[in-house]
Tab-separated table of C-alpha atoms and ligand atoms in Angstrom:
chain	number	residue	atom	x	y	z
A	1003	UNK	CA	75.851	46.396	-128.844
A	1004	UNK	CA	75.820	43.786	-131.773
A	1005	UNK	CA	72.579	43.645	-133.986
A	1006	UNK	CA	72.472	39.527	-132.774
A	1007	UNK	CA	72.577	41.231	-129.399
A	1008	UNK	CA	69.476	43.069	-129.924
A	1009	UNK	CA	67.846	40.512	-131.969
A	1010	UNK	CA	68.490	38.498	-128.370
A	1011	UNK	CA	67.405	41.105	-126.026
A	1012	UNK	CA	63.686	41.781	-128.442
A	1013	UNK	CA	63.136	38.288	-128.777
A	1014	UNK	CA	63.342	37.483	-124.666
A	1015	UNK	CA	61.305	40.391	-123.688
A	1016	UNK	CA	58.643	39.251	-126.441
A	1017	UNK	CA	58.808	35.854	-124.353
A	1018	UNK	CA	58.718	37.242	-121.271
A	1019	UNK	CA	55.242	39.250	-122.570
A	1020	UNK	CA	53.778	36.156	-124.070
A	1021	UNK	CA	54.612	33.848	-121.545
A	1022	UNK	CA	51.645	31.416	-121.307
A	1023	UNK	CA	49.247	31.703	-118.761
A	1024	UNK	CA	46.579	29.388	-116.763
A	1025	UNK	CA	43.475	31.285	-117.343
A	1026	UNK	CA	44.850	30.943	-121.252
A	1027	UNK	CA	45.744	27.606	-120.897
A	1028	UNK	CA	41.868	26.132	-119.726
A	1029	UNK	CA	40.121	28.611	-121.526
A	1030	UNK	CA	38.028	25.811	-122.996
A	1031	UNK	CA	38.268	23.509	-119.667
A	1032	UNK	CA	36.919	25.139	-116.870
A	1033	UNK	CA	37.705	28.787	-114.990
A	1034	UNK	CA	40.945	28.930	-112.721
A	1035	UNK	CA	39.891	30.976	-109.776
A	1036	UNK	CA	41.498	32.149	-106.771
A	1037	UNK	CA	40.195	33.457	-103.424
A	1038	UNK	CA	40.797	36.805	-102.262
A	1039	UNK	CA	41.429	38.318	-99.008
A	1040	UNK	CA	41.780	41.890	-97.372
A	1041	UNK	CA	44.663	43.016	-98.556
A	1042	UNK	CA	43.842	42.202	-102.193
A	1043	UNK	CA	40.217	42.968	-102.344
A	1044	UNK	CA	41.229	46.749	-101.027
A	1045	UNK	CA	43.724	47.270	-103.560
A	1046	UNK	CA	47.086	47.151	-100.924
A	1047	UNK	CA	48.385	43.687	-102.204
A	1048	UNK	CA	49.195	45.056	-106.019
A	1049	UNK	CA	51.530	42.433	-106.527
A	1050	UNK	CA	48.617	39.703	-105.628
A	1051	UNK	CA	46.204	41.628	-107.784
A	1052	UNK	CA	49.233	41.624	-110.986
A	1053	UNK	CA	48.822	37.769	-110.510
A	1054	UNK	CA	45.303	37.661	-110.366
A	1055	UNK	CA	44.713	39.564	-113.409
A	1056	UNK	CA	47.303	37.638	-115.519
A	1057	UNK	CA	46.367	34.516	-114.184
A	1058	UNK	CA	43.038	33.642	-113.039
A	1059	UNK	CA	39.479	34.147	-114.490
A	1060	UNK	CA	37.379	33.807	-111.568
A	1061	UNK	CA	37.343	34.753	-107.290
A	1062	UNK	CA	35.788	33.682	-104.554
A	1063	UNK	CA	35.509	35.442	-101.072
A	1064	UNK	CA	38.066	34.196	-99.059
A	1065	UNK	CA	36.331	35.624	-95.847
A	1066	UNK	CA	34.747	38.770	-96.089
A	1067	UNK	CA	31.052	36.782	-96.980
A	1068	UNK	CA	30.728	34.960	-93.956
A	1069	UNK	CA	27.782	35.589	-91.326
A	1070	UNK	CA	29.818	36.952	-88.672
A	1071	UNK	CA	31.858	39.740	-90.960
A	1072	UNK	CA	28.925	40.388	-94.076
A	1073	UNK	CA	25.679	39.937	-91.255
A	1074	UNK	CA	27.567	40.846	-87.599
A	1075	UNK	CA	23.819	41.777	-85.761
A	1076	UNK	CA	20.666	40.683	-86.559
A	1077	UNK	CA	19.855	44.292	-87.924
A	1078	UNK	CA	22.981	45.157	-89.731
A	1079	UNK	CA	24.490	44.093	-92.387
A	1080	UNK	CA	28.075	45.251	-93.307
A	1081	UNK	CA	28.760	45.416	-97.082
A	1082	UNK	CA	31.976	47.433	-96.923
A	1083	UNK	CA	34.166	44.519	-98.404
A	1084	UNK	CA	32.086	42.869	-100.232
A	1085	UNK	CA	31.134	45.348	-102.161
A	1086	UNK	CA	34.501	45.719	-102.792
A	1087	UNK	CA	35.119	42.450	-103.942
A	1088	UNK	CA	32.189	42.747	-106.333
A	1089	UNK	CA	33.214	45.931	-108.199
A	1090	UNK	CA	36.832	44.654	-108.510
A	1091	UNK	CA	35.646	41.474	-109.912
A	1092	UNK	CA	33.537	43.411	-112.313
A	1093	UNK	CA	36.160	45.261	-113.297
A	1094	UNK	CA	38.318	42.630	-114.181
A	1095	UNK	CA	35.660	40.439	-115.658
A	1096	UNK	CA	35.981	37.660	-113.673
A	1097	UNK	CA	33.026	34.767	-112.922
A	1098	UNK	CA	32.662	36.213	-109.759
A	1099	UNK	CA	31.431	33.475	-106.424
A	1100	UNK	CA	29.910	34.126	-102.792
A	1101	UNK	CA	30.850	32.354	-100.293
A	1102	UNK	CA	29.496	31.161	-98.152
A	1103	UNK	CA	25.649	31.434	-97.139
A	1104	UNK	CA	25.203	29.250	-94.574
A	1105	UNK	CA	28.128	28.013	-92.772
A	1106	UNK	CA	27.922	26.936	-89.311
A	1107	UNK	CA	31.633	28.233	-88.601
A	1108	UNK	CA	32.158	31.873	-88.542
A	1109	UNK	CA	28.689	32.203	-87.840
A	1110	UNK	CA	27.301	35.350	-86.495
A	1111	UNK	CA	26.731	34.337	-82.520
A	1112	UNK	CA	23.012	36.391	-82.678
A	1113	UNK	CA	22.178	34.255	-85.793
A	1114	UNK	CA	20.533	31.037	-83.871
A	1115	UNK	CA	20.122	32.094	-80.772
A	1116	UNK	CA	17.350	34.412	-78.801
A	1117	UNK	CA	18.513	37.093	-76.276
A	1118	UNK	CA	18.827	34.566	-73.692
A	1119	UNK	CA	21.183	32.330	-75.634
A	1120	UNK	CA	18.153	29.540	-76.225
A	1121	UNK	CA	17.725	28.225	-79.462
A	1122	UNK	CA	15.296	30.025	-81.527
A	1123	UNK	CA	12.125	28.397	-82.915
A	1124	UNK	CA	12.483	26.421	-86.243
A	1125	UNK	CA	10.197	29.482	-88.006
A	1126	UNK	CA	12.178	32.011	-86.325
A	1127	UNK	CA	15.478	30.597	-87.848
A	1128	UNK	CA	13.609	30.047	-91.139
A	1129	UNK	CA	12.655	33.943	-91.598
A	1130	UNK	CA	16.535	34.624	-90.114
A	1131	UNK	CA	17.728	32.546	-92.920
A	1132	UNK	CA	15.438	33.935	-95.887
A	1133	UNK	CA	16.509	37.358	-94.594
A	1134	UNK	CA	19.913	37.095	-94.413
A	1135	UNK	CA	19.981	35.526	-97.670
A	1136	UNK	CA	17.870	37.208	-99.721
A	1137	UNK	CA	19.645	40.338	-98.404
A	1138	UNK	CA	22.721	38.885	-99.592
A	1139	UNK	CA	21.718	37.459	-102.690
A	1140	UNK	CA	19.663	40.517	-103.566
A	1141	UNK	CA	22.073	42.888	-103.240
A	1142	UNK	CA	24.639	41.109	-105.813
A	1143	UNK	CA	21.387	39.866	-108.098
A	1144	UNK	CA	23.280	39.347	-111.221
A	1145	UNK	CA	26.573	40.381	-110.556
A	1146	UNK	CA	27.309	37.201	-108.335
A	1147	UNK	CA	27.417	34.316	-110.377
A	1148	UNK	CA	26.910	31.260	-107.883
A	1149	UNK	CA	26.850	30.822	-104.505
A	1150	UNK	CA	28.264	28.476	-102.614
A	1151	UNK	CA	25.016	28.635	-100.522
A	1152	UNK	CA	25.364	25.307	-97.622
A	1153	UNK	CA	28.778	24.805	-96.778
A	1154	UNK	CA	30.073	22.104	-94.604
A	1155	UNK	CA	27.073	20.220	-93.579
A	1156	UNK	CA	27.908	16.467	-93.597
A	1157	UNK	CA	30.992	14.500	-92.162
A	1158	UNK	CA	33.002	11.965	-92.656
A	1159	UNK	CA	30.575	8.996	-91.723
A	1160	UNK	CA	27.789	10.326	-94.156
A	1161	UNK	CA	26.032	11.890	-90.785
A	1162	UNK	CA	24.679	15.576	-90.826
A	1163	UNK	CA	26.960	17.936	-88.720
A	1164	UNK	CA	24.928	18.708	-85.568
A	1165	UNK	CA	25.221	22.386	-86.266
A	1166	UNK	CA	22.604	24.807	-85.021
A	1167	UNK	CA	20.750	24.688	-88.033
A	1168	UNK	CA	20.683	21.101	-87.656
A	1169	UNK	CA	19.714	21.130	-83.970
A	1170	UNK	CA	16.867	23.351	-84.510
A	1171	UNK	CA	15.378	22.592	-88.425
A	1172	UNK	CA	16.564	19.342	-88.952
A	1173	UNK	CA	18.333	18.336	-92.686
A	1174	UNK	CA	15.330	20.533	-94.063
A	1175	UNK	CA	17.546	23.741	-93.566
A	1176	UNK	CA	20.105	22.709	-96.640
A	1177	UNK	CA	16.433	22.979	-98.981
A	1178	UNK	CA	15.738	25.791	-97.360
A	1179	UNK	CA	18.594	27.512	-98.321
A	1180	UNK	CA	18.757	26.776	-101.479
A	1181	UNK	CA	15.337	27.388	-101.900
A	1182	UNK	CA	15.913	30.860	-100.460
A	1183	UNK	CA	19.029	31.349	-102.612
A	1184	UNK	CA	16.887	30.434	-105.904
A	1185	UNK	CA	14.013	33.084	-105.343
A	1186	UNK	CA	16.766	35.881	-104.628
A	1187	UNK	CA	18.694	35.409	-107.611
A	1188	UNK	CA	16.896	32.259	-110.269
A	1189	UNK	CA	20.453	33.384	-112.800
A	1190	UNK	CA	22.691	32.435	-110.229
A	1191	UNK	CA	24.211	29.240	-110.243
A	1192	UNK	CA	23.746	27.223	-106.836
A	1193	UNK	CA	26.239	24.893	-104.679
A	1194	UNK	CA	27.614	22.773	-101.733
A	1195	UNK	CA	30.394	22.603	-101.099
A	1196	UNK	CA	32.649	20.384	-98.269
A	1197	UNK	CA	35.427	19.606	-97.409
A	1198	UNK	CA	37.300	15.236	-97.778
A	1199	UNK	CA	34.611	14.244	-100.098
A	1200	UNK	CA	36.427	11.128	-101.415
A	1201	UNK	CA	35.198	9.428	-97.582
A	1202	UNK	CA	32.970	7.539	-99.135
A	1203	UNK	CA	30.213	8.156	-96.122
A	1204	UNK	CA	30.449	11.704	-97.137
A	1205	UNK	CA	30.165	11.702	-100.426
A	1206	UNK	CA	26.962	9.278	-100.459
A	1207	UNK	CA	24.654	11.181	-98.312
A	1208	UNK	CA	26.164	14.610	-100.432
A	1209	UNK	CA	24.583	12.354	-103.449
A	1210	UNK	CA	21.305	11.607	-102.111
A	1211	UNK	CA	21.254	15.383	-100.705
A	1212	UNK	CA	21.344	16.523	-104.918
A	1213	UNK	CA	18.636	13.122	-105.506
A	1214	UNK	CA	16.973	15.082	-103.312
A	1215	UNK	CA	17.028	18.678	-104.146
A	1216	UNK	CA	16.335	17.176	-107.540
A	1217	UNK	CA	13.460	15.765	-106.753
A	1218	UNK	CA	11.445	18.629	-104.923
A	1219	UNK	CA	12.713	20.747	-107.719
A	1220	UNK	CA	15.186	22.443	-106.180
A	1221	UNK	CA	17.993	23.608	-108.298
A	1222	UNK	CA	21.912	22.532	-107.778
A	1223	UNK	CA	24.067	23.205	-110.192
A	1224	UNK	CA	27.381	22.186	-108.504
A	1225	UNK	CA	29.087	20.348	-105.812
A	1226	UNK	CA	32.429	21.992	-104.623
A	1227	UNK	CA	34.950	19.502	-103.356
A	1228	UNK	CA	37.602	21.650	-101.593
A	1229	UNK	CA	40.636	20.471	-102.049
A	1230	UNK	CA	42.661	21.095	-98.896
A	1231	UNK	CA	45.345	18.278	-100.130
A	1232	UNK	CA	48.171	16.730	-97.836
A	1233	UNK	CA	51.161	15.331	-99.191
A	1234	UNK	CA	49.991	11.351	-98.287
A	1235	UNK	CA	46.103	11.964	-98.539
A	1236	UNK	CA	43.768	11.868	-100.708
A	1237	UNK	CA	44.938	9.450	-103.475
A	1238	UNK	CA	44.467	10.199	-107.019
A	1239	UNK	CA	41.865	7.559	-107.055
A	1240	UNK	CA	39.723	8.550	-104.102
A	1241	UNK	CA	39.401	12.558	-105.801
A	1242	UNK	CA	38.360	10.475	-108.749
A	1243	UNK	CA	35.809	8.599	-107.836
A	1244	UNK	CA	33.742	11.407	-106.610
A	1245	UNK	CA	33.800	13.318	-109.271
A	1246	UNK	CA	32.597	11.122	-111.291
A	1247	UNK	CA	29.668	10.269	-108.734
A	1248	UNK	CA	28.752	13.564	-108.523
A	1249	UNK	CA	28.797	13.421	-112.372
A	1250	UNK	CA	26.539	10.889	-112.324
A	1251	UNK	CA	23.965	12.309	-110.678
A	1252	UNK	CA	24.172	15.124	-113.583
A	1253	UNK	CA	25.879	18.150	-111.211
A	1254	UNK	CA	29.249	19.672	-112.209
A	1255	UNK	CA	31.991	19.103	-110.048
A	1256	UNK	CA	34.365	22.424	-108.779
A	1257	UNK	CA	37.226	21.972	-107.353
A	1258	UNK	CA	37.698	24.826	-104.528
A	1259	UNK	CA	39.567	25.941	-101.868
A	1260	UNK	CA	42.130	24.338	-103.594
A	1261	UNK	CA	45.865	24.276	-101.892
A	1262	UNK	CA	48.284	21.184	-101.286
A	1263	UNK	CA	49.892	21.771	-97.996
A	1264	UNK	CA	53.689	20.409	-97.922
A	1265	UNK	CA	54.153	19.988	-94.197
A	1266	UNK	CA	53.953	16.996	-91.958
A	1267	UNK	CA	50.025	16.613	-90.545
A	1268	UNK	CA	49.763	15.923	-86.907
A	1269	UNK	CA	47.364	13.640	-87.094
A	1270	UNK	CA	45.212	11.841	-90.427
A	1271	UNK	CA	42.147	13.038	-91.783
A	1272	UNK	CA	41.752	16.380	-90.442
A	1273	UNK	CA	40.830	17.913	-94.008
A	1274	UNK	CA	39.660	21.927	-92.801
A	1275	UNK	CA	37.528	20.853	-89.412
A	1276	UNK	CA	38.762	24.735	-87.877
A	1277	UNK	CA	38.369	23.178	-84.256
A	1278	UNK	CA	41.345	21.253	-85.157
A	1279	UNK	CA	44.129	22.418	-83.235
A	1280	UNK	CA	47.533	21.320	-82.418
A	1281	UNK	CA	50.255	22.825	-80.397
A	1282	UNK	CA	53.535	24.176	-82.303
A	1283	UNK	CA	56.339	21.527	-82.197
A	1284	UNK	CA	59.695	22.520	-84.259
A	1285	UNK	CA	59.615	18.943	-86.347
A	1286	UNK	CA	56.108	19.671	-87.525
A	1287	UNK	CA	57.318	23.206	-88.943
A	1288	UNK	CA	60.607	21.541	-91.127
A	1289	UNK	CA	61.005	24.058	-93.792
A	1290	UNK	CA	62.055	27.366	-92.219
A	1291	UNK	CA	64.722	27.956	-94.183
A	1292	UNK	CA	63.375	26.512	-97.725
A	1293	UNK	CA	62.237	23.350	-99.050
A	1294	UNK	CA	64.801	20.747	-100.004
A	1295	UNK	CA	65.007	20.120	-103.608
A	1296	UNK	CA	64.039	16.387	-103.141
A	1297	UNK	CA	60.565	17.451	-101.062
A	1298	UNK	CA	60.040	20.150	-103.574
A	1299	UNK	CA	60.124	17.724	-106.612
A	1300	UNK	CA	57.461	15.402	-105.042
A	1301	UNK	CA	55.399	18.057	-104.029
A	1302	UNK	CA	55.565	19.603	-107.904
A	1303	UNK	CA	54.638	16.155	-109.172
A	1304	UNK	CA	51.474	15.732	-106.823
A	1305	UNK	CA	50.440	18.900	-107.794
A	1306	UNK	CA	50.685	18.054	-111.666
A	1307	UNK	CA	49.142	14.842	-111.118
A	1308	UNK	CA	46.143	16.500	-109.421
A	1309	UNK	CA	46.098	19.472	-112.202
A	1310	UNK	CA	46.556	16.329	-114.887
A	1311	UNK	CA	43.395	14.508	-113.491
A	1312	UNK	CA	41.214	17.911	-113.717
A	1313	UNK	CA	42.199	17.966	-117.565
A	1314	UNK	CA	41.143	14.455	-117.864
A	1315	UNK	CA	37.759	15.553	-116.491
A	1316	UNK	CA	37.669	18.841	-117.932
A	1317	UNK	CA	33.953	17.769	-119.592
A	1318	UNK	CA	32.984	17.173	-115.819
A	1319	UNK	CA	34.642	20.043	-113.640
A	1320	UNK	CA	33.411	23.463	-114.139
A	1321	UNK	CA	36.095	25.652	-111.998
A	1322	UNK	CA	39.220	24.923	-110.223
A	1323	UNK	CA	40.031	27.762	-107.715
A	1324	UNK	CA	43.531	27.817	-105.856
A	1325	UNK	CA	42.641	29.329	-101.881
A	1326	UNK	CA	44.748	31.814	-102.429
A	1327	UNK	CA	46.977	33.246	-104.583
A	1328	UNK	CA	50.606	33.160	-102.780
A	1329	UNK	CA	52.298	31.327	-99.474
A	1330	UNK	CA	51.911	34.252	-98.065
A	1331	UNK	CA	48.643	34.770	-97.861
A	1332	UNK	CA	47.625	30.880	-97.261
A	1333	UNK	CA	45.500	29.831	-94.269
A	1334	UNK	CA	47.704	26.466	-94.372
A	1335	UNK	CA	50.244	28.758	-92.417
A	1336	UNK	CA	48.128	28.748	-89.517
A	1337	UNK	CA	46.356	25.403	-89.724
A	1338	UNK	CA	46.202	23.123	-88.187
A	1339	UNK	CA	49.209	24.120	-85.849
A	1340	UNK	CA	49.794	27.811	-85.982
A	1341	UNK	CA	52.976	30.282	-87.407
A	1342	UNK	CA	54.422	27.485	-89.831
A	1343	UNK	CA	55.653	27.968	-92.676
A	1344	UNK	CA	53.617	26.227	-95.329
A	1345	UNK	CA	54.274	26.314	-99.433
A	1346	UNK	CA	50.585	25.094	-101.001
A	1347	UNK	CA	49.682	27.297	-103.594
A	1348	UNK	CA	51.004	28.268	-107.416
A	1349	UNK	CA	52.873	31.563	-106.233
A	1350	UNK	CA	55.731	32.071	-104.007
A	1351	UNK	CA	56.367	34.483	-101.154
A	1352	UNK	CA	57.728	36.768	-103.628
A	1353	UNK	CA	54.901	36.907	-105.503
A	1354	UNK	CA	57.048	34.544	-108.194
A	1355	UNK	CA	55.175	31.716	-110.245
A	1356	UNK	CA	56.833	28.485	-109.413
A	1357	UNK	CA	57.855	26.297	-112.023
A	1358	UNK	CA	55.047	23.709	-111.697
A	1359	UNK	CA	52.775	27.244	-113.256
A	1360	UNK	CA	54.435	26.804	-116.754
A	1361	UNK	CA	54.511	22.261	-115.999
A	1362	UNK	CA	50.754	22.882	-115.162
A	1363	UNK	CA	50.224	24.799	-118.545
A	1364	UNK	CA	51.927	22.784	-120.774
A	1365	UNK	CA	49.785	19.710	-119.304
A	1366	UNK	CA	46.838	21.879	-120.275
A	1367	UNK	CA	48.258	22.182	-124.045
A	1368	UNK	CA	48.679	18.771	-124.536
B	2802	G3I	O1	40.423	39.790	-89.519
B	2802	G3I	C1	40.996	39.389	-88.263
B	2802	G3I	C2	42.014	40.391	-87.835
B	2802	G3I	O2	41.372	41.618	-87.592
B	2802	G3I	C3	42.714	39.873	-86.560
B	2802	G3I	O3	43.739	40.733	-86.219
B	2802	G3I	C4	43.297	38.480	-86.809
B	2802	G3I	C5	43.908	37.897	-85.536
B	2802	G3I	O4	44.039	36.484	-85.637
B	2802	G3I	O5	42.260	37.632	-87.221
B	2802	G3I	C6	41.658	38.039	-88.437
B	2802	G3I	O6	40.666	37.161	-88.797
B	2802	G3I	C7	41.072	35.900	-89.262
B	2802	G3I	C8	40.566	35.749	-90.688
B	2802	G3I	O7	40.826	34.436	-91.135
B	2802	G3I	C9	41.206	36.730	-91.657
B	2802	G3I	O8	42.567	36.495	-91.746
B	2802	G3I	C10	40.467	34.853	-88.345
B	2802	G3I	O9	41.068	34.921	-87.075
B	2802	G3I	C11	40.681	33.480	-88.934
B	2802	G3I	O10	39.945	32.515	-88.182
B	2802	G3I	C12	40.159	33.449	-90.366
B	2802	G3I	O11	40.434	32.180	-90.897
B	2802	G3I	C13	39.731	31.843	-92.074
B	2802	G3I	C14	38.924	30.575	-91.800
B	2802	G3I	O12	38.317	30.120	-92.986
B	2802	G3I	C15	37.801	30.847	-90.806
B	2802	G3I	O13	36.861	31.710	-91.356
B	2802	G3I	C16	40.741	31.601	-93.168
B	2802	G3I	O14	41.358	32.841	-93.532
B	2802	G3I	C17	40.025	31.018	-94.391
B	2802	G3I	O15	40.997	30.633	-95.351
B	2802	G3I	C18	39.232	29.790	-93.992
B	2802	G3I	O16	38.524	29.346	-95.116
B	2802	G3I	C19	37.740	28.150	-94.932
B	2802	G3I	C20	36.555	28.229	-95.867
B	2802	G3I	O17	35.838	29.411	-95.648
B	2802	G3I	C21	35.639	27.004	-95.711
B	2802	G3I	N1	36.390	25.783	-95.888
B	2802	G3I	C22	37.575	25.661	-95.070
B	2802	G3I	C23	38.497	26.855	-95.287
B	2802	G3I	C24	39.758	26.698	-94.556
B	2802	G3I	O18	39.507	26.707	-93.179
């Protein structure tokens, strides 16, 4: 071998070593997260978990926080995962997030309900609530850095969801909650998230929700706008103008649940309602075999023009956090029609960074 040969050879595996890398590239922007699931949080996925560590600063519980897997009966609680999560989080040093408190999906079927399936009273559900999440938020008291602690609460026409907790305490069980969530843990940082924010019914009544919290002296520290993105919807514009409402009213903004699905929707506006569900048809599943280069460019540039509008608001947006870390793993495959084949997040199927990673980076260095 020729010395220019090895010269060569040294100087590509140096680049290969130092090749850039989000968490790097926002250091002073906001945290890159990513949620985690099973396979992952017990150590199987190692090829996930490479990613994770060179990539992203910050997780969130994909699953494994939710009533009906962390709380399944009204006297057990099962912390198997999430302890899990926590300890691997710790170990990697990430700004580690629960997720989610109160939810009214996934919610453990006991949780609102007496033995004869009636609705409990409002101060029975009150003292359900406190337990479960002081229990919660007790356990990880200082280890879990913010809760996402109401999720889902309000739709699209700035009404409250007629969940359970609605039906039996009224819009009084979001204060509650948080209420709950502050005595259990005052460190930890505090949130709602939901889901299509930039409907403007939404995100009003999300904006008199912190006015309100606010005013009884109720601490929020964040509003996560998931960002379950279709190719056609939202526009730039519409993600835009909520954050900076939300800024306004003196909350940081996180972007979670972040993914940007690259399939055909069935029908408009579905955002991540779960009941949502459409039969499989071949023409909504068009990218078996790969994605054409022409579909792949446009979705690389709506993903850079999203990534490009967090950096503009960097001084506004606390954490982005992908839901997910490759195809594989990606609850997009499944939703809203399920088995498709869906490409939304940063990492391929072979646990490859796609090129938009390094587009996305050099945005950030700009
Ligand atoms: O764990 C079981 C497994 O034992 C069983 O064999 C398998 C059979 O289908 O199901 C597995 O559970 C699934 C679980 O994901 C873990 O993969 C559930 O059926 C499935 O409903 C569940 O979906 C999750 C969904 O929330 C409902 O909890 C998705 O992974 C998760 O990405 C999604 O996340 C939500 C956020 O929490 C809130 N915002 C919307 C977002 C997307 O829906």
């Amino acid at each position: 071998m020729t010395g220019i040969a090895i010269i060569l050879i040294a100087c590509s595996n140096t680049e290969s070593k130092e090749k850039p890398t989000l968490k790097e590239a926002f250091k002073n922007k906001f945290l890159i997260g990513a949620a985690l699931n099973t396979g992952e949080i017990s150590g199987k996925d190692t090829a996930g978990l490479r990613i994770l560590a060179t990539h992203f600063n910050s997780i969130v519980a994909e699953n494994c926080m939710k009533s009906e897997v962390i709380h399944p009966l009204e006297d057990q609680f099962n912390f198997t995962l999430s302890d899990q999560f926590v300890d691997l989080g710790e170990k990697q040093d990430m700004f580690i997030i629960g997720h989610a408190l109160i939810w009214h999906s996934q919610l453990s079927p006991w949780f609102c309900v007496d033995e004869n399936g009636e609705n409990v009273s409002a101060d029975v559900l009150k003292e359900r609530m406190k337990t479960h999440i002081n229990t919660i938020v007790g356990r990880y008291k200082g280890r879990i850095k913010g809760w996402d602690v109401v999720n889902e609460a309000i739709l699209e026409d700035g009404s409250y969801r007629k969940s359970k907790f609605y039906e039996i305490l009224g819009e009084e069980f979001i204060p509650l909650a948080f209420q709950y969530a502050q005595e259990a843990d005052p460190d930890a940082e505090l949130y709602y998230n939901d889901y299509n924010e930039w409907y403007p019914g939404r995100r009003e009544t999300v904006t008199r929700l912190i006015r309100t919290l606010k005013e009884r002296g109720i601490r929020i520290d964040a509003i996560g706008m998931q960002g379950h993105l279709g190719m056609d919807s939202p526009t730039l514009e519409e993600y835009e103008e909520t954050i900076l409402a939300y800024n306004k009213e003196g909350v940081n903004v996180m972007v979670t649940e972040f993914d940007l699905s690259i399939l055909p929707f069935p029908k408009a506006g579905i955002g991540a309602d779960l009941s949502a569900n459409f039969d499989y048809q071949k023409e909504l599943n068009p990218y078996t075999e790969g994605v054409p280069a022409s579909i792949q460019e446009a979705w690389n540039a709506r993903m850079l023009s999203f990534f490009r509008l967090f950096i503009k608001h960097a001084d506004k947006i606390s954490r982005v956090t992908m839901w997910g870390i490759t195809d594989q793993d990606s609850w997009k495959n499944d939703f809203p029609v399920r088995g498709r084949k869906d490409y939304p997040l940063l990492f391929d199927r072979d646990n490859q960074e796609k090129p938009v990673v390094q587009m996305i980076i050099n945005e950030a260095k700009q």
